[in-house]
Each structure stands twice: as structure tokens, then as C-alpha cells.
CSV table of C-alpha atoms in Angstrom, one decimal:
chain,number,residue,atom,x,y,z
A,136,MET,CA,-0.1,0.2,0.0
A,137,PRO,CA,1.2,3.2,-0.7
A,138,PHE,CA,2.0,5.8,2.3
A,139,ARG,CA,-0.8,8.2,2.4
A,140,VAL,CA,0.3,11.8,2.6
A,141,ALA,CA,-1.9,15.0,4.0
A,142,GLY,CA,-0.6,18.5,3.2
A,143,ILE,CA,-2.1,20.6,5.9
A,144,SER,CA,-2.2,24.8,5.5
A,145,PHE,CA,-0.8,26.6,2.6
A,146,ASP,CA,0.1,29.5,4.7
A,147,HIS,CA,3.8,28.6,3.4
A,148,MET,CA,4.4,28.3,-0.3
A,149,HIS,CA,6.3,25.4,-0.1
A,150,MET,CA,3.3,23.3,0.3
A,151,GLY,CA,3.0,23.0,-3.4
A,152,ASP,CA,6.7,21.6,-3.3
A,153,LEU,CA,6.6,19.1,-0.9
A,154,LEU,CA,3.4,18.0,-2.6
A,155,ARG,CA,4.8,17.6,-6.0
A,156,MET,CA,7.6,15.7,-3.9
A,157,ALA,CA,4.7,13.3,-2.5
A,158,HIS,CA,2.9,13.1,-5.8
A,159,ASP,CA,6.0,12.1,-7.6
A,160,HIS,CA,7.1,9.5,-5.0
A,161,PRO,CA,6.6,6.0,-6.5
A,162,ASP,CA,5.4,4.2,-3.5
A,163,ALA,CA,3.2,7.8,-2.0
A,164,GLU,CA,0.0,9.2,-2.7
A,165,ILE,CA,-1.9,12.2,-1.4
A,166,ALA,CA,-4.6,11.3,0.5
A,167,GLY,CA,-5.9,15.0,1.7
A,168,ILE,CA,-5.0,18.5,2.0
A,169,PHE,CA,-6.5,20.7,4.4
A,170,ASP,CA,-6.4,25.0,4.6
A,171,PRO,CA,-9.6,27.0,5.9
A,172,ASN,CA,-9.5,28.9,3.0
A,173,LYS,CA,-10.3,26.7,0.2
A,174,GLU,CA,-9.0,29.0,-2.5
A,175,SER,CA,-5.5,28.5,-0.9
A,176,MET,CA,-5.8,25.0,-2.1
A,177,SER,CA,-6.7,25.5,-5.9
A,178,ARG,CA,-3.4,25.4,-7.4
A,179,ALA,CA,-2.5,22.3,-5.5
A,180,ILE,CA,-5.8,20.5,-6.5
A,181,ALA,CA,-5.3,21.4,-10.3
A,182,ASP,CA,-1.9,20.4,-10.3
A,183,PHE,CA,-1.8,17.1,-8.7
A,184,SER,CA,-5.6,16.4,-9.6
A,185,VAL,CA,-6.9,16.2,-6.2
A,186,PRO,CA,-10.4,14.8,-6.1
A,187,GLY,CA,-13.1,16.8,-4.1
A,188,ASP,CA,-13.4,14.2,-1.3
A,189,ARG,CA,-9.7,14.7,-0.5
A,190,VAL,CA,-9.9,18.4,-0.2
A,191,PHE,CA,-11.3,19.7,3.4
A,192,THR,CA,-11.5,22.9,5.3
A,193,ASP,CA,-11.9,21.1,8.6
A,194,LEU,CA,-9.0,19.8,9.9
A,195,ASP,CA,-10.3,16.9,11.8
A,196,ALA,CA,-12.4,16.0,8.9
A,197,CYS,CA,-9.3,15.9,6.8
A,198,MET,CA,-7.3,13.8,9.6
A,199,GLU,CA,-10.1,11.4,10.1
A,200,SER,CA,-10.9,10.8,6.4
A,201,ALA,CA,-7.5,10.8,5.0
A,202,ARG,CA,-5.8,8.6,7.8
A,203,PRO,CA,-2.5,9.8,6.5
A,204,ASP,CA,1.2,8.3,7.3
A,205,LEU,CA,2.5,11.4,7.2
A,206,ALA,CA,1.1,14.9,7.5
A,207,ILE,CA,3.0,17.8,6.2
A,208,LEU,CA,2.5,20.7,8.0
A,209,CYS,CA,2.9,24.4,6.4
A,210,VAL,CA,1.3,26.6,8.5
A,211,ASN,CA,2.2,30.4,9.4
A,212,THR,CA,5.3,29.8,12.2
A,213,ALA,CA,3.2,31.3,15.2
A,214,GLN,CA,0.9,28.1,14.9
A,215,HIS,CA,3.3,25.5,14.5
A,216,ALA,CA,2.9,24.1,17.9
A,217,ASP,CA,-0.8,24.3,17.9
A,218,TYR,CA,-0.8,22.4,15.0
A,219,THR,CA,1.6,20.0,15.4
A,220,GLU,CA,-0.3,19.2,19.2
A,221,ARG,CA,-3.8,18.7,16.9
A,222,LEU,CA,-2.0,16.4,14.4
A,223,ALA,CA,-0.1,14.3,17.2
A,224,ALA,CA,-3.8,14.1,18.7
A,225,HIS,CA,-4.6,12.2,15.7
A,226,GLY,CA,-1.4,9.7,15.8
A,227,VAL,CA,0.2,10.8,12.6
A,228,ASN,CA,3.9,11.2,11.9
A,229,VAL,CA,4.7,15.1,11.2
A,230,MET,CA,7.1,16.5,9.0
A,231,VAL,CA,7.1,20.4,9.7
A,232,GLU,CA,8.5,22.8,7.1
A,233,LYS,CA,11.1,25.3,8.2
A,234,PRO,CA,11.2,27.1,10.5
A,235,PHE,CA,10.9,24.9,13.6
A,236,ALA,CA,8.5,27.0,15.6
A,237,SER,CA,8.4,30.7,16.5
A,238,THR,CA,10.0,30.0,20.0
A,239,ALA,CA,12.2,27.5,21.7
A,240,ASN,CA,9.2,26.7,24.2
A,241,GLY,CA,6.6,25.9,21.1
A,242,ALA,CA,9.6,23.5,19.8
A,243,ARG,CA,9.3,22.0,23.1
A,244,ARG,CA,5.8,21.8,22.9
A,245,MET,CA,6.0,19.8,19.5
A,246,ILE,CA,8.8,17.4,20.5
A,247,ALA,CA,6.6,16.6,23.5
A,248,ALA,CA,3.4,16.2,21.7
A,249,MET,CA,5.1,14.0,19.4
A,250,GLU,CA,6.8,11.8,21.8
A,251,LYS,CA,3.7,11.2,23.7
A,252,ALA,CA,1.9,10.1,20.5
A,253,GLY,CA,5.1,7.6,19.8
A,254,LYS,CA,5.5,9.2,16.2
A,255,LEU,CA,8.2,10.7,14.2
A,256,LEU,CA,8.8,14.6,13.9
A,257,ALA,CA,11.1,15.8,11.7
A,258,VAL,CA,11.6,19.3,10.3
A,259,ASN,CA,12.4,20.1,7.0
A,260,TRP,CA,15.2,22.5,5.8
A,261,PRO,CA,15.5,22.7,2.2
A,262,LEU,CA,19.0,24.0,2.3
A,263,ALA,CA,19.5,20.1,3.9
A,264,TRP,CA,18.9,18.9,-0.1
A,265,VAL,CA,21.7,21.2,-1.3
A,266,GLU,CA,24.5,19.2,-3.3
A,267,SER,CA,27.3,21.7,-2.2
A,268,HIS,CA,26.1,21.9,1.5
A,269,VAL,CA,26.1,18.3,1.7
A,270,THR,CA,29.5,17.8,0.1
A,271,ALA,CA,30.7,20.4,2.7
A,272,LYS,CA,29.8,18.5,5.4
A,273,ARG,CA,31.1,15.3,4.3
A,274,LEU,CA,34.5,16.8,3.9
A,275,LEU,CA,34.5,18.4,7.3
A,276,ASP,CA,33.9,14.9,8.5
A,277,GLU,CA,36.7,13.5,6.8
A,278,GLY,CA,38.9,16.2,8.2
A,279,LYS,CA,39.9,18.0,5.3
A,280,ILE,CA,40.0,21.6,6.8
A,281,GLY,CA,40.8,20.1,10.3
A,282,LYS,CA,39.0,21.2,13.3
A,283,LEU,CA,35.8,23.6,12.2
A,284,ILE,CA,36.1,27.0,14.1
A,285,GLU,CA,34.0,29.5,12.1
A,286,VAL,CA,30.9,29.4,10.1
A,287,HIS,CA,29.8,32.2,8.0
A,288,SER,CA,26.3,32.1,6.6
A,289,TYR,CA,24.3,34.6,4.4
A,290,GLY,CA,20.5,34.0,3.3
A,291,GLY,CA,18.1,35.3,2.0
A,292,ASN,CA,15.9,36.2,-1.2
A,293,ARG,CA,13.9,39.2,-2.6
A,294,GLY,CA,11.2,38.7,-0.2
A,295,PRO,CA,8.9,35.7,0.7
A,296,LEU,CA,6.0,36.8,-1.6
A,297,TYR,CA,8.2,37.1,-4.7
A,298,HIS,CA,7.3,33.6,-5.7
A,299,LEU,CA,5.0,30.7,-5.5
A,300,ALA,CA,5.4,27.4,-5.3
A,301,ASP,CA,7.6,25.7,-8.0
A,302,LYS,CA,9.3,29.0,-8.0
A,303,ILE,CA,6.7,30.9,-10.0
A,304,GLU,CA,7.6,34.6,-9.7
A,305,VAL,CA,5.5,37.5,-8.9
A,306,SER,CA,5.1,40.7,-9.9
A,307,ARG,CA,6.6,43.5,-7.6
A,308,GLU,CA,3.0,45.2,-7.9
A,309,GLU,CA,1.5,42.2,-7.0
A,310,VAL,CA,4.0,41.9,-3.8
A,311,GLU,CA,3.3,45.7,-2.9
A,312,ARG,CA,-0.3,44.9,-3.0
A,313,GLN,CA,0.2,41.7,-1.0
A,314,LYS,CA,2.3,43.2,2.1
A,315,PRO,CA,-0.4,45.0,4.5
A,316,THR,CA,-2.0,41.8,4.7
A,317,SER,CA,0.4,38.8,4.2
A,318,TRP,CA,1.6,37.1,7.5
A,319,TRP,CA,5.3,37.1,6.4
A,320,TYR,CA,5.1,40.7,7.5
A,321,LYS,CA,3.1,40.2,10.8
A,322,ARG,CA,4.8,40.2,14.2
A,323,ALA,CA,2.2,38.0,15.8
A,324,SER,CA,2.7,35.2,13.1
A,325,GLY,CA,6.1,35.2,13.0
A,326,GLY,CA,7.1,37.1,10.4
A,327,GLY,CA,10.0,38.7,9.5
A,328,SER,CA,13.8,37.7,7.7
A,329,LEU,CA,15.5,36.9,11.0
A,330,LEU,CA,12.7,34.1,12.0
A,331,ASP,CA,12.5,33.1,8.3
A,332,TYR,CA,16.3,32.5,7.4
A,333,LEU,CA,18.4,32.6,10.5
A,334,GLY,CA,17.1,29.0,11.3
A,335,TYR,CA,18.8,28.2,8.1
A,336,GLY,CA,22.4,29.4,9.2
A,337,ALA,CA,21.7,28.5,12.9
A,338,THR,CA,20.7,24.8,12.2
A,339,LEU,CA,23.2,24.3,9.2
A,340,ALA,CA,25.8,25.9,11.4
A,341,THR,CA,24.9,23.4,14.4
A,342,TRP,CA,25.2,20.4,11.9
A,343,TYR,CA,28.5,21.6,10.6
A,344,MET,CA,29.4,22.2,14.5
A,345,ASN,CA,28.4,18.5,15.3
A,346,GLY,CA,25.7,19.7,17.8
A,347,GLN,CA,27.9,22.6,19.7
A,348,ALA,CA,26.0,25.3,21.0
A,349,PRO,CA,27.2,29.0,21.3
A,350,SER,CA,27.8,30.8,24.7
A,351,GLU,CA,26.3,34.1,23.5
A,352,VAL,CA,24.8,35.8,21.1
A,353,THR,CA,24.8,39.4,19.6
A,354,SER,CA,22.5,40.3,16.9
A,355,THR,CA,21.0,43.3,15.4
A,356,TRP,CA,18.2,43.9,12.6
A,357,ASP,CA,16.6,46.9,10.3
A,358,ALA,CA,13.1,46.8,11.6
A,359,GLY,CA,10.5,48.9,10.4
A,360,ARG,CA,10.6,50.8,6.5
A,361,GLY,CA,6.9,50.5,6.3
A,362,VAL,CA,6.5,47.0,7.7
A,363,GLU,CA,6.2,45.4,11.4
A,364,VAL,CA,9.0,42.9,10.9
A,365,ASP,CA,12.8,43.1,10.2
A,366,GLN,CA,13.9,42.7,6.8
A,367,HIS,CA,17.6,42.5,7.5
A,368,SER,CA,19.8,40.9,10.3
A,369,ILE,CA,23.2,40.0,11.2
A,370,THR,CA,23.9,37.8,14.3
A,371,VAL,CA,27.4,37.1,15.8
A,372,CYS,CA,27.6,33.9,17.8
A,373,ARG,CA,30.4,33.2,20.3
A,374,TYR,CA,31.2,29.6,20.5
A,375,SER,CA,34.4,28.1,22.1
A,376,THR,CA,36.4,28.6,19.0
A,377,GLY,CA,35.8,31.9,18.3
A,378,LEU,CA,33.0,34.1,16.2
A,379,SER,CA,30.7,33.0,13.9
A,380,LYS,CA,28.4,35.5,11.8
A,381,MET,CA,24.8,34.5,10.5
A,382,GLU,CA,23.2,36.8,8.3
A,383,THR,CA,19.5,37.0,6.7
A,384,ARG,CA,18.2,39.2,4.2
A,385,TRP,CA,14.9,40.0,2.5
A,386,GLY,CA,15.7,42.3,-0.4
A,387,THR,CA,18.8,40.5,-2.2
A,388,PHE,CA,19.1,42.0,-5.9
A,389,THR,CA,18.4,38.7,-7.4
A,390,ASP,CA,17.1,34.9,-5.9
A,391,PRO,CA,20.0,32.7,-5.4
A,392,TRP,CA,18.2,29.9,-7.3
A,393,THR,CA,17.9,32.1,-10.5
A,394,ILE,CA,20.9,34.3,-10.3
A,395,GLN,CA,23.4,34.2,-7.2
A,396,PRO,CA,22.9,37.8,-5.7
A,397,GLN,CA,26.1,39.8,-4.3
A,398,PRO,CA,26.7,38.9,-1.4
A,399,LYS,CA,26.3,35.2,-2.2
A,400,CYS,CA,23.7,33.3,-0.5
A,401,GLY,CA,25.6,29.9,1.2
A,402,PHE,CA,28.4,29.2,3.5
A,403,VAL,CA,32.1,29.9,4.3
A,404,LEU,CA,33.9,27.3,6.6
A,405,VAL,CA,36.6,28.0,8.4
A,406,GLY,CA,38.9,25.5,10.0
A,407,GLU,CA,42.2,25.3,11.7
A,408,ASP,CA,44.0,23.6,8.5
A,409,GLY,CA,41.9,25.1,5.6
A,410,THR,CA,38.6,26.4,4.5
A,411,ILE,CA,35.5,25.7,2.3
A,412,SER,CA,32.9,27.5,0.6
A,413,SER,CA,29.5,26.2,-0.1
A,414,TYR,CA,27.2,28.7,-2.0
A,415,ASP,CA,23.7,27.5,-2.8
A,416,TYR,CA,23.0,25.6,-5.9
A,417,ASP,CA,26.7,25.7,-7.1
A,418,GLU,CA,27.7,22.6,-8.8
A,419,PHE,CA,30.8,22.7,-7.0
A,420,ILE,CA,32.6,23.7,-3.6
A,421,THR,CA,35.9,25.8,-3.1
A,422,VAL,CA,38.6,24.5,-0.9
A,423,GLN,CA,41.9,25.4,0.4
A,424,THR,CA,44.0,23.4,2.6
A,425,LEU,CA,47.6,23.6,3.9
A,426,GLU,CA,48.7,21.5,1.4
A,427,GLN,CA,47.0,23.3,-1.3
A,428,PRO,CA,46.4,27.0,-0.3
A,429,SER,CA,45.3,28.1,-3.5
A,430,PRO,CA,41.5,27.9,-3.6
A,431,THR,CA,40.4,24.8,-5.9
A,432,LYS,CA,37.2,24.0,-6.9
A,433,LEU,CA,35.9,20.4,-6.5
A,434,PRO,CA,32.6,18.9,-7.8
A,435,VAL,CA,29.5,18.1,-5.5
A,436,ASP,CA,28.3,14.8,-4.7
A,437,PRO,CA,24.9,13.8,-6.1
A,438,LEU,CA,22.5,12.8,-3.4
A,439,PRO,CA,21.8,9.5,-3.4
A,440,PRO,CA,18.2,8.1,-3.7
A,441,GLY,CA,16.2,8.1,0.0
A,442,LYS,CA,18.3,11.1,0.6
A,443,ARG,CA,17.3,13.7,-2.2
A,444,ASN,CA,14.7,15.7,-0.7
A,445,GLY,CA,12.8,15.8,2.5
A,446,VAL,CA,9.5,13.9,1.7
A,447,GLU,CA,11.5,11.0,0.5
A,448,TYR,CA,13.9,10.8,3.4
A,449,VAL,CA,11.1,11.1,6.0
A,450,LEU,CA,9.0,8.4,4.0
A,451,GLY,CA,12.2,6.0,4.2
A,452,CYS,CA,12.6,7.0,8.4
A,453,ILE,CA,9.0,6.0,8.7
A,454,SER,CA,9.3,2.9,6.5
A,455,GLU,CA,12.7,1.3,8.4
A,456,GLY,CA,11.4,2.5,11.9
A,457,ARG,CA,14.5,5.0,12.0
A,458,GLU,CA,14.4,8.8,13.8
A,459,PRO,CA,15.6,11.7,11.4
A,460,GLN,CA,19.0,12.9,11.6
A,461,GLY,CA,21.4,15.9,10.7
A,462,CYS,CA,18.9,19.0,10.0
A,463,LEU,CA,16.0,17.4,10.5
A,464,ASP,CA,16.4,15.9,13.8
A,465,PRO,CA,14.2,17.7,16.3
A,466,ALA,CA,17.0,17.9,19.1
A,467,LEU,CA,19.7,19.4,16.5
A,468,CYS,CA,17.1,21.9,15.5
A,469,LEU,CA,16.1,22.8,19.0
A,470,THR,CA,19.7,23.8,19.7
A,471,ALA,CA,19.4,26.2,16.5
A,472,GLN,CA,15.7,27.4,17.7
A,473,ARG,CA,17.5,28.8,21.0
A,474,ILE,CA,20.1,30.8,19.1
A,475,VAL,CA,17.1,32.0,16.8
A,476,ASP,CA,15.1,33.1,20.4
A,477,THR,CA,18.5,34.5,21.8
A,478,ALA,CA,19.1,36.4,18.8
A,479,PHE,CA,15.4,37.9,18.7
A,480,GLN,CA,15.7,39.0,22.1
A,481,SER,CA,19.3,40.7,21.4
A,482,ALA,CA,18.0,42.6,18.5
A,483,GLU,CA,15.0,44.0,20.7
A,484,SER,CA,16.9,44.6,23.6
A,485,ARG,CA,20.2,45.9,21.8
A,486,ARG,CA,22.9,43.8,23.7
A,487,THR,CA,24.4,40.7,23.9
A,488,LEU,CA,22.8,37.8,25.6
A,489,GLU,CA,24.0,34.4,26.8
A,490,LEU,CA,22.5,31.8,25.4
A,491,LEU,CA,19.0,31.0,26.1
A,492,PRO,CA,18.2,27.7,27.8
């Protein structure tokens, strides 16, 4: 029998991409989709030929009818914990699209609810499936640049309203029309570039650092400018090895999946014996070592079957009865969420803070 997958909420435009992964998976089917606003589901209904009896505006009715093996959650960030608790009550595995939560306490609620239900919880970060970043992790683990001492990340795009699922572009005029009512630009909904993109930098940094957490965090942001939330933030984390920097930006000159902007989106990793630069969607990474100081381009590793996207990977975990690892591991993501929480409070208070518990 194919895995039954349900798409829960279309607040995040990534739902269309994730449903496509489920639709294209040879052993999965879209058993149901839910959103309070039926119009939000119209494109998915057409793209994946979802029959009417699998479309719901009531969450509980969706879960009872679809009986999914996996629920993909794409509700706005502020509601991640509430929805995960509701899904846990139905005894379903959950993959939540990034970010993990709006706060570390919310993330802990999600972990507790899923543990009580005895079901799997995974946090999907699309950058976890970028070949350059996966290749960089392999080289780190092999000791290519020695002990990792610094992580520098720059993440962002032109803005969250400039693209739909499948990266379909939206005009600037339409973006400006939507901004006043979009949850992305509402503080109460968990909007802002820091909450949208710092999780990427903090999660992959924690992965690269093998789970190590910083001792203190300093962050500043450019908030206001006609909206409630920030559109640019810079965070400095103090690790036992030194300082690392994580920058977020809504308003890059171009989107990195079409044309890399300047500064480039991606990561620079500094070790005791070398460096690695890994930029989003590049087909190579650039390495310096003591033996070869001149920057050298190395081809990326192709992703193997079973580890090519979040849906494929999580369905494999369910099938084999194993817990998600790496960037999808809730424990690792909780460390990153603590960094995000501390950065948010640091930017608000305009002072350096010890990492929040």
C-alpha cells in the first residue's frame, strides 16, 4: 500500500513543492489536503488532480478521512506548536516545514506532543538537500580542513512574496499589494527575515559544528521601513572556537536559485587547516588546505536515492523505523531554535545575551 500523505495548511508557499515530491514518489499518494481557505488550495488541486473528497477546510475531518501516514505542516510559524499538538492527537507522523517554531518553548511543545503520541517528528530545511552543503559536511567529517572554528552564512531572497510553489515569480506590484495583509509581514504570525532565514544558518551551523552550541549571541536588525518586521539581520555567535556570523536578508538583488546575488547566499566554513565555501545551488565547492592553499574547485556529490528531498527521506525513516538525523533531527533543531530566540531578544534589547536555555 502506498504511503498516505496529507498537506496541512498552505500558509507557506513550499507546500506546493512538498506535495509535488509526494505526488512524484512511487510509493506515496496525496490522501488529503487542508486549509481553512479553499481558494488557497486551488493550484494544488489542479496541479495534482486532487479529487473533491480529499479537499478539506476542517482539520479534524481531513485527518479522520485521509488517515495519513505523514502530515506535512506548512502553517504560519506562530501556529506550528498548536497544529503539531492537534496532529499528534490523531497519531500521525509529522514533517514541519522550516522554521521549527516561533520560540524554543514552542519547539519543546512539538517534541513533547510527538513523543507522547509515539510518532516521528522531522523539521525540513530545503538547504539540507543542496548538494554543495551536503558535500561540505562530508569533507568536514573527513577532516579536510581540520577542526571547524568559524561558520559564516548569508541567507535570503528578494522577499517571501516574490515567488509561489515551483518558484513561479510574482510581480513587484502584486508583492506590494499583498504586503499589508500577508502573515510574512506580521509580527504576531512569526514574520520577518530573522525568523525566516536565521534558522537556516543556525541549523546548518549546528550540523556543521556537530551539535555544539554558542555561549552568547549578539544580533541587530533593520526593522520598520513601513512593515512590522525586520527585513535584514546580522547575528554573531560566540563559540568556544571563536566568532561565527549569520546574516539574513529579504531584499537580495536577485533570488539565489535563479541568479546568485552579491553577497552570495551560502556558507563559508573556516577550519584550523583550511576553508570551504559552499554556495546555494552551485555544482562545486571551493576548498583551501595547508597542502594546497590556492582555492580549488571540487565537484559536488550527487544526492543518493532516499536522501534527495525531505519527503523521500522522511518516508524512508517511517518505513525503516528510524529517527530523522542531521538537519531534520528535532534535538539538533532545538539548539538552533535557541540561537534564533536569543538573537531575536538580543536585537530587541540591543545587547549581547547568553544563549537562552
